């Protein structure tokens, strides 16, 4: 097989872009739901911040000290700029105040209020994180800053807003910390793993957002990836494709994890690479930031374990061709694509014609690449389709019934017809597998390309001298 065939360069970039049109359309429609969780958080946050907090009442009940009441009233209800100035001058004092209040007050609404204020100062004045981390150096307050927040997570009874704020704060703190006590890291990672598996998307959103923050700290990436974390993230790539913001955050977390060589090797034993290739394919033309993270993660996984082989087997070649024809605003994407193309080139060049065909079929993304119309290819390789208990024939059968993409269905019909034509027992095998009935059903398909190729395949199944018949049909 020629190099041209191996790289599938016979297709124009326009045709290649058409392959992802269906996926792009569906993801564009779905992307409207991407920010539902963020909208819910904003609405809840506004409601919580509007409520008055009875600080005087807490002080009269001896729940907080007079000094604490004075401090919080100097801070409460002021503008973000004013709060940032307070932390700039009295950051250590206010960090200790917030921790003390989290310990002393149990009322759910007040805890939500305090957690919201903490998250806001982290975002409005990032150096404030260091004020909280310094508390861990105090020999008299060894539980700060993690233990109060972990207790809130453990007793919040599934309140999604409280969990969102507490987990974000914990992730931010641990992600910036020099060292965290092992028990706190263990407890937090266990909470994250548990919530990544939950069915409620709000819980998953909370866990993914906090994981992104935690994984900024290189020390805890390998620990986070232990147990079944990678499997959970891989599953989310398959099930959360309609939530583009969540998908981006999952990919960002995987990108951070992929910098750890041990984790990258673990990834080769999961289904993450095939799922990453699929996200790369369907995100092209929809969300550049999602494509960017998928491409960057795949680059980090190159040449580790069997990741290269998995990328090729599950159809990275065509998305790479499509991506290479695009004008990207981000130079990093262009550089990553160049590295992917160069490093995979030698692996692709080593493929035989049948290897290339097999990876295309297994990817489920059939197109009119050169191998399908090559009589030489079918004459030499038709017998391979009956290997492993007719596995590739079974995959082609599944594609006929499980996809709504007419090009994939048409190519699968054509391939089955060629198998019947060139394999000595091809007609018998297809009959035994029930494929004749499937193909006859597609003869009535509404798509003309599917209808035409199903008819041709059935004709090849039913005639002995196909060359004679095809010659007659030309006249």
Coordinates of C-alpha atoms in Angstrom, one line a residue:
X1 CA 0.0 0.0 0.0
X2 CA 1.4 3.4 -1.0
X3 CA 2.2 6.2 1.5
X4 CA -0.6 8.2 0.0
X5 CA -3.1 5.5 0.8
X6 CA -1.8 5.1 4.3
X7 CA -2.2 8.7 5.1
X8 CA -5.6 8.8 3.4
X9 CA -4.7 11.9 1.5
X10 CA -7.0 11.2 -1.4
X11 CA -9.8 13.1 0.4
X12 CA -10.0 16.8 0.2
X13 CA -10.1 18.9 3.3
X14 CA -13.7 19.9 2.4
X15 CA -14.8 16.3 2.4
X16 CA -13.0 15.7 5.7
X17 CA -14.8 18.6 7.3
X18 CA -18.1 17.2 6.2
X19 CA -17.4 14.0 8.2
X20 CA -17.8 15.8 11.5
X21 CA -20.8 17.9 10.4
X22 CA -23.4 15.8 12.2
X23 CA -21.5 15.7 15.4
X24 CA -20.8 19.5 15.3
X25 CA -24.5 20.2 14.8
X26 CA -25.6 18.1 17.7
X27 CA -22.9 19.6 20.0
X28 CA -23.8 23.1 19.1
X29 CA -27.5 22.5 20.0
X30 CA -26.4 20.9 23.2
X31 CA -23.9 23.6 24.2
X32 CA -26.7 25.8 25.5
X33 CA -26.9 23.5 28.5
X34 CA -23.3 23.9 29.4
X35 CA -23.7 26.7 31.8
X36 CA -26.8 25.6 33.7
X37 CA -24.8 24.6 36.8
X38 CA -23.0 28.0 36.8
X39 CA -26.3 29.8 36.5
X40 CA -27.7 27.9 39.4
X41 CA -24.7 28.7 41.5
X42 CA -24.9 32.4 40.6
X43 CA -28.6 32.6 41.4
X44 CA -28.1 30.8 44.7
X45 CA -25.1 32.9 45.6
X46 CA -27.0 36.2 45.0
X47 CA -29.8 35.0 47.2
X48 CA -27.4 34.0 50.0
X49 CA -25.4 37.2 49.9
X50 CA -28.6 39.3 50.1
X51 CA -29.7 37.8 53.5
X52 CA -28.7 39.6 56.7
X53 CA -26.6 37.6 59.1
X54 CA -27.3 38.2 62.9
X55 CA -23.7 38.6 64.0
X56 CA -24.9 40.5 67.1
X57 CA -27.2 37.6 68.0
X58 CA -24.3 35.1 67.7
X59 CA -22.2 37.3 70.0
X60 CA -25.0 37.7 72.6
X61 CA -25.4 33.9 72.5
X62 CA -21.7 33.6 73.2
X63 CA -21.1 31.7 69.9
X64 CA -18.6 34.3 68.8
X65 CA -16.5 36.8 70.6
X66 CA -17.1 40.6 70.5
X67 CA -13.8 41.1 68.7
X68 CA -14.9 38.6 66.0
X69 CA -18.2 40.4 65.6
X70 CA -16.4 43.7 65.1
X71 CA -14.1 42.2 62.5
X72 CA -16.7 40.5 60.4
X73 CA -18.9 43.6 60.5
X74 CA -16.0 45.7 59.1
X75 CA -15.8 43.2 56.2
X76 CA -19.4 42.1 55.7
X77 CA -21.5 43.8 53.0
X78 CA -18.6 45.8 51.6
X79 CA -17.5 45.9 48.0
X80 CA -15.0 43.4 46.6
X81 CA -12.4 46.2 46.3
X82 CA -12.8 47.1 50.0
X83 CA -12.5 43.5 51.0
X84 CA -9.4 43.0 49.0
X85 CA -7.8 46.1 50.7
X86 CA -8.7 44.6 54.1
X87 CA -7.0 41.3 53.2
X88 CA -4.0 43.2 51.9
X89 CA -3.5 44.9 55.2
X90 CA -5.0 42.4 57.7
X91 CA -5.0 39.1 55.8
X92 CA -3.7 36.8 58.5
X93 CA -6.2 38.2 61.0
X94 CA -9.2 37.7 58.7
X95 CA -8.1 34.2 57.5
X96 CA -8.1 33.1 61.2
X97 CA -11.4 34.8 61.7
X98 CA -13.1 32.9 58.9
X99 CA -11.7 29.6 60.1
X100 CA -12.9 30.3 63.6
X101 CA -16.4 31.2 62.4
X102 CA -16.6 28.0 60.4
X103 CA -15.8 26.0 63.5
X104 CA -18.2 27.9 65.9
X105 CA -21.3 28.3 63.7
X106 CA -23.4 25.4 62.6
X107 CA -26.4 27.1 61.0
X108 CA -26.5 26.0 57.4
X109 CA -27.4 29.4 55.8
X110 CA -24.6 31.2 57.7
X111 CA -22.1 28.6 56.7
X112 CA -23.1 29.0 53.1
X113 CA -22.6 32.8 53.5
X114 CA -19.1 32.4 55.0
X115 CA -18.0 29.9 52.4
X116 CA -19.3 32.3 49.6
X117 CA -17.3 35.2 51.1
X118 CA -14.1 33.0 51.3
X119 CA -14.5 31.8 47.7
X120 CA -15.0 35.4 46.5
X121 CA -11.9 36.7 48.2
X122 CA -9.9 33.8 46.6
X123 CA -11.1 35.0 43.2
X124 CA -11.0 38.8 43.8
X125 CA -7.6 38.8 45.7
X126 CA -5.6 35.6 45.0
X127 CA -2.8 36.4 47.5
X128 CA -5.5 35.8 50.2
X129 CA -5.0 32.0 49.7
X130 CA -1.5 32.4 51.2
X131 CA -3.0 34.0 54.4
X132 CA -5.1 30.8 54.9
X133 CA -2.2 28.5 54.2
X134 CA -0.1 30.3 56.8
X135 CA -2.6 29.1 59.4
X136 CA -1.2 25.6 59.0
X137 CA 2.1 26.8 60.4
X138 CA 0.6 27.8 63.7
X139 CA 1.4 25.1 66.3
X140 CA -1.7 26.0 68.3
X141 CA -4.1 25.7 65.3
X142 CA -2.9 22.5 63.7
X143 CA -6.4 21.7 62.3
X144 CA -6.4 24.8 60.1
X145 CA -7.1 25.3 57.3
X146 CA -8.3 21.9 56.1
X147 CA -10.1 20.2 59.0
X148 CA -13.0 22.6 59.4
X149 CA -13.7 22.5 55.6
X150 CA -13.5 18.7 55.5
X151 CA -16.0 18.4 58.4
X152 CA -18.4 20.7 56.5
X153 CA -18.2 18.4 53.4
X154 CA -18.8 15.3 55.6
X155 CA -21.8 16.7 57.4
X156 CA -23.4 18.7 54.6
X157 CA -25.9 16.0 53.9
X158 CA -25.6 16.4 50.2
X159 CA -26.3 20.1 50.0
X160 CA -24.9 20.9 46.6
X161 CA -24.2 24.6 47.2
X162 CA -22.3 24.0 50.4
X163 CA -20.4 21.2 48.8
X164 CA -19.6 23.4 45.7
X165 CA -18.1 26.1 47.9
X166 CA -16.3 24.0 50.5
X167 CA -14.7 21.7 47.8
X168 CA -13.6 24.6 45.7
X169 CA -11.9 26.2 48.6
X170 CA -10.3 23.0 49.7
X171 CA -9.1 22.3 46.1
X172 CA -7.7 25.8 45.9
X173 CA -5.8 25.6 49.2
X174 CA -4.4 22.1 48.6
X175 CA -3.5 23.1 45.0
X176 CA -1.4 26.0 46.3
X177 CA 0.1 24.3 49.4
X178 CA 3.6 23.3 49.8
X179 CA 2.7 20.3 51.9
X180 CA -0.6 19.0 53.2
X181 CA -1.0 16.4 55.9
X182 CA -1.6 13.0 54.2
X183 CA -4.8 12.3 56.1
X184 CA -6.4 15.5 54.8
X185 CA -5.4 14.7 51.2
X186 CA -6.7 11.1 51.6
X187 CA -10.1 12.3 52.9
X188 CA -10.5 15.0 50.2
X189 CA -9.5 12.6 47.4
X190 CA -12.0 10.0 48.7
X191 CA -14.7 12.6 48.6
X192 CA -13.8 13.7 45.1
X193 CA -13.8 10.1 43.8
X194 CA -17.2 9.4 45.4
X195 CA -18.8 12.5 43.8
X196 CA -17.3 11.8 40.4
X197 CA -19.4 8.6 40.4
X198 CA -22.7 10.2 41.4
X199 CA -25.6 10.5 39.0
X200 CA -26.6 14.1 39.8
X201 CA -24.7 16.4 37.5
X202 CA -24.4 19.0 40.2
X203 CA -22.4 16.7 42.3
X204 CA -20.2 15.8 39.4
X205 CA -19.7 19.5 38.6
X206 CA -18.6 20.2 42.1
X207 CA -16.0 17.3 42.1
X208 CA -14.6 18.2 38.7
X209 CA -14.2 21.9 39.5
X210 CA -12.4 21.1 42.8
X211 CA -10.2 18.4 41.1
X212 CA -9.0 21.0 38.6
X213 CA -7.8 23.2 41.6
X214 CA -6.2 20.3 43.5
X215 CA -4.3 19.0 40.5
X216 CA -2.4 22.3 40.1
X217 CA -0.2 20.7 42.8
X218 CA 2.0 18.2 41.2
X219 CA 2.5 16.3 44.5
X220 CA -1.0 15.0 44.5
X221 CA -1.6 14.0 40.9
X222 CA -0.5 10.4 41.2
X223 CA -2.4 9.9 44.5
X224 CA -5.6 11.4 43.0
X225 CA -5.3 9.0 40.0
X226 CA -5.3 5.9 42.3
X227 CA -8.1 3.4 42.6
X228 CA -10.8 4.0 39.9
X229 CA -10.4 7.7 39.3
X230 CA -9.2 7.4 35.7
X231 CA -12.1 5.1 34.9
X232 CA -14.6 7.6 36.3
X233 CA -13.1 10.4 34.3
X234 CA -13.1 8.3 31.2
X235 CA -16.8 7.4 31.7
X236 CA -17.6 11.1 32.1
X237 CA -16.0 11.9 28.7
X238 CA -18.6 9.5 27.2
X239 CA -21.6 10.6 29.2
X240 CA -21.1 14.4 29.6
X241 CA -20.6 15.5 26.0
X242 CA -23.6 17.7 26.0
X243 CA -22.2 19.9 28.8
X244 CA -19.3 21.6 27.1
X245 CA -18.1 23.5 30.2
X246 CA -18.0 20.4 32.3
X247 CA -16.3 18.5 29.4
X248 CA -13.6 21.3 29.3
X249 CA -13.0 20.9 33.0
X250 CA -12.7 17.1 32.8
X251 CA -10.2 17.5 29.9
X252 CA -8.3 20.2 31.9
X253 CA -8.0 17.8 34.8
X254 CA -6.8 15.0 32.5
X255 CA -4.3 17.3 30.9
X256 CA -2.8 18.1 34.3
X257 CA -2.7 14.4 35.2
X258 CA -1.0 13.5 31.9
X259 CA 2.1 15.5 32.9
X260 CA 2.8 12.7 35.5
X261 CA 4.6 9.9 33.6
X262 CA 3.2 7.2 35.9
X263 CA -0.3 8.4 35.4
X264 CA 0.2 8.6 31.7
X265 CA 1.2 5.0 31.7
X266 CA -1.9 4.1 33.7
X267 CA -4.0 5.8 31.1
X268 CA -2.8 3.4 28.5
X269 CA -4.6 0.6 30.4
X270 CA -8.0 2.4 30.4
X271 CA -10.4 3.6 27.7
X272 CA -9.3 7.2 28.0
X273 CA -7.4 7.4 24.8
X274 CA -10.3 6.2 22.6
X275 CA -12.6 8.6 24.4
X276 CA -10.1 11.5 24.0
X277 CA -9.8 10.8 20.3
X278 CA -13.6 10.9 20.0
X279 CA -13.9 14.2 21.9
X280 CA -11.1 15.6 19.7
X281 CA -13.1 14.6 16.6
X282 CA -16.5 15.9 17.6
X283 CA -15.3 19.1 19.2
X284 CA -13.7 20.4 16.0
X285 CA -15.7 23.5 14.9
X286 CA -17.7 23.6 18.1
X287 CA -15.6 24.7 21.1
X288 CA -12.0 25.6 20.4
X289 CA -11.1 25.4 24.1
X290 CA -12.4 21.8 24.3
X291 CA -10.4 20.9 21.2
X292 CA -7.3 22.6 22.6
X293 CA -7.4 20.5 25.8
X294 CA -8.1 17.2 24.0
X295 CA -5.2 17.9 21.6
X296 CA -2.8 19.0 24.4
X297 CA -3.6 15.9 26.5
X298 CA -3.1 13.5 23.5
X299 CA 0.3 15.1 22.9
X300 CA 1.3 14.5 26.5
X301 CA 0.3 10.8 26.1
X302 CA 2.4 10.2 23.0
X303 CA 5.0 7.4 23.1
X304 CA 3.9 6.1 26.5
X305 CA 2.6 2.5 26.8
X306 CA 0.4 1.6 23.8
X307 CA -1.1 5.1 23.6
X308 CA 0.1 5.7 20.0
X309 CA -1.4 2.5 18.8
X310 CA -4.7 3.3 20.5
X311 CA -4.8 6.7 18.9
X312 CA -4.4 5.3 15.5
X313 CA -6.7 2.3 16.0
X314 CA -9.5 4.6 17.2
X315 CA -9.3 7.0 14.3
X316 CA -7.1 9.9 15.1
X317 CA -5.8 10.3 11.5
X318 CA -8.8 12.0 10.0
X319 CA -9.4 14.5 12.9
X320 CA -5.7 15.3 12.7
X321 CA -6.1 16.0 8.9
X322 CA -9.2 18.2 9.6
X323 CA -7.5 20.1 12.5
X324 CA -4.4 20.7 10.4
X325 CA -6.4 22.5 7.7
X326 CA -7.9 24.9 10.2
X327 CA -6.6 28.3 11.1
X328 CA -6.2 28.3 14.9
X329 CA -6.0 31.5 16.9
X330 CA -3.9 29.7 19.6
X331 CA -0.4 28.9 18.5
X332 CA -0.1 26.1 21.1
X333 CA -2.8 24.1 19.2
X334 CA -0.8 24.4 16.0
X335 CA 2.4 23.3 17.7
X336 CA 0.7 20.4 19.4
X337 CA -0.8 19.2 16.1
X338 CA 2.6 19.4 14.5
X339 CA 4.0 17.2 17.2
X340 CA 1.2 14.7 17.0
X341 CA 1.5 14.4 13.2
X342 CA 5.3 14.0 13.3
X343 CA 5.4 11.5 16.2
X344 CA 2.5 9.4 14.8
X345 CA 3.8 9.4 11.2
X346 CA 6.3 6.6 11.8
X347 CA 3.6 4.4 13.4
X348 CA 1.1 5.1 10.6
X349 CA 3.8 4.3 8.0
X350 CA 4.4 0.9 9.6
X351 CA 0.8 0.0 9.1
X352 CA -0.1 -2.4 6.3
X353 CA -3.2 -1.7 4.2
X354 CA -5.3 -4.0 6.3
X355 CA -4.0 -2.5 9.5
X356 CA -5.1 0.9 8.3
X357 CA -8.5 -0.5 7.2
X358 CA -9.0 -2.2 10.6
X359 CA -8.3 0.9 12.6
X360 CA -10.8 2.8 10.5
X361 CA -13.5 0.2 11.0
X362 CA -12.8 -0.1 14.7
X363 CA -13.0 3.7 15.1
X364 CA -16.5 3.6 13.6
X365 CA -15.8 6.5 11.4
X366 CA -15.9 5.0 7.9
X367 CA -15.3 7.3 5.0
X368 CA -14.6 6.8 1.3
X369 CA -10.9 6.3 1.8
X370 CA -8.9 4.7 -1.0
X371 CA -8.8 1.2 0.5
X372 CA -12.5 0.7 0.1
X373 CA -12.5 1.1 -3.7
X374 CA -9.3 -0.8 -4.3
X375 CA -9.8 -4.2 -5.9
X376 CA -6.2 -5.1 -5.1
X377 CA -6.9 -4.4 -1.4
X378 CA -10.0 -6.7 -1.3
X379 CA -8.4 -9.4 -3.4
X380 CA -5.5 -9.6 -0.9
X381 CA -7.3 -8.9 2.4
X382 CA -10.9 -10.1 2.2
X383 CA -10.1 -13.3 4.1
X384 CA -8.9 -11.2 7.1
X385 CA -12.5 -10.1 7.8
X386 CA -13.4 -13.6 9.0
X387 CA -10.7 -13.6 11.6
X388 CA -11.5 -13.6 15.4
X389 CA -14.9 -15.1 14.8
X390 CA -15.8 -12.6 12.1
X391 CA -15.3 -9.7 14.4
X392 CA -14.8 -7.0 11.8
X393 CA -18.0 -8.2 10.0
X394 CA -19.9 -7.9 13.2
X395 CA -18.6 -4.4 13.7
X396 CA -19.7 -3.5 10.2
X397 CA -23.1 -5.0 10.9
X398 CA -23.4 -2.9 14.1
X399 CA -22.5 0.2 12.1
X400 CA -25.4 -0.4 9.7
X401 CA -27.9 -0.4 12.5
X402 CA -26.5 1.8 15.2
X403 CA -25.4 4.9 13.3
X404 CA -27.5 7.6 11.7
X405 CA -24.6 8.8 9.5
X406 CA -25.4 7.9 5.9
X407 CA -21.8 7.9 4.7
X408 CA -20.8 5.4 7.4
X409 CA -23.8 3.2 6.4
X410 CA -23.0 3.5 2.7
X411 CA -19.3 2.6 3.1
X412 CA -20.2 -0.4 5.3
X413 CA -22.7 -1.6 2.7
X414 CA -20.0 -1.3 0.0
X415 CA -17.4 -3.2 2.1
X416 CA -19.8 -6.1 2.8
X417 CA -20.5 -6.3 -1.0
X418 CA -16.8 -6.4 -1.7
X419 CA -16.4 -9.1 0.9
X420 CA -19.1 -11.2 -0.8
X421 CA -17.4 -10.6 -4.1
X422 CA -13.8 -11.5 -3.2
X423 CA -14.0 -14.1 -0.5
X424 CA -14.6 -17.6 -1.7
X425 CA -17.3 -18.2 1.0
X426 CA -18.2 -14.6 1.4
X427 CA -21.9 -15.0 0.3
X428 CA -22.4 -17.9 2.7
X429 CA -20.8 -16.2 5.6
X430 CA -22.8 -13.0 5.2
X431 CA -26.0 -15.1 5.0
X432 CA -25.1 -17.0 8.2
X433 CA -24.5 -13.7 10.0
X434 CA -27.9 -12.4 8.9
X435 CA -26.3 -9.6 6.9
X436 CA -28.3 -10.3 3.8
X437 CA -31.5 -9.4 5.6
X438 CA -30.0 -6.2 7.1
X439 CA -28.7 -5.1 3.7
X440 CA -32.1 -5.8 2.0
X441 CA -33.8 -3.6 4.6
X442 CA -31.4 -0.7 3.8
X443 CA -32.5 -1.0 0.1
X444 CA -35.5 1.1 1.1
X445 CA -33.5 3.7 3.1
X446 CA -34.4 7.4 2.5
X447 CA -30.8 8.3 1.9
X448 CA -29.9 7.7 -1.8
X449 CA -26.3 6.9 -1.1
X450 CA -27.2 4.2 1.4
X451 CA -30.0 2.9 -0.8
X452 CA -27.6 2.6 -3.8
X453 CA -24.8 0.8 -1.9
X454 CA -27.2 -1.5 -0.1
X455 CA -28.7 -2.5 -3.5
X456 CA -25.2 -3.1 -5.0
X457 CA -24.2 -5.2 -2.0
X458 CA -27.3 -7.4 -2.3
X459 CA -26.6 -7.8 -6.0
X460 CA -23.1 -9.0 -5.3
X461 CA -24.5 -11.4 -2.8
X462 CA -27.0 -12.9 -5.3
X463 CA -25.0 -13.1 -8.5
X464 CA -22.1 -15.4 -9.5
X465 CA -20.5 -13.2 -12.2
X466 CA -20.5 -9.7 -10.7
X467 CA -18.0 -8.4 -13.3
X468 CA -20.3 -9.3 -16.1
X469 CA -23.4 -7.8 -14.4
X470 CA -21.5 -4.5 -13.5
X471 CA -20.4 -4.2 -17.2
X472 CA -23.9 -4.7 -18.4
X473 CA -25.2 -2.0 -16.0
X474 CA -22.9 0.5 -17.4
X475 CA -24.7 0.3 -20.8

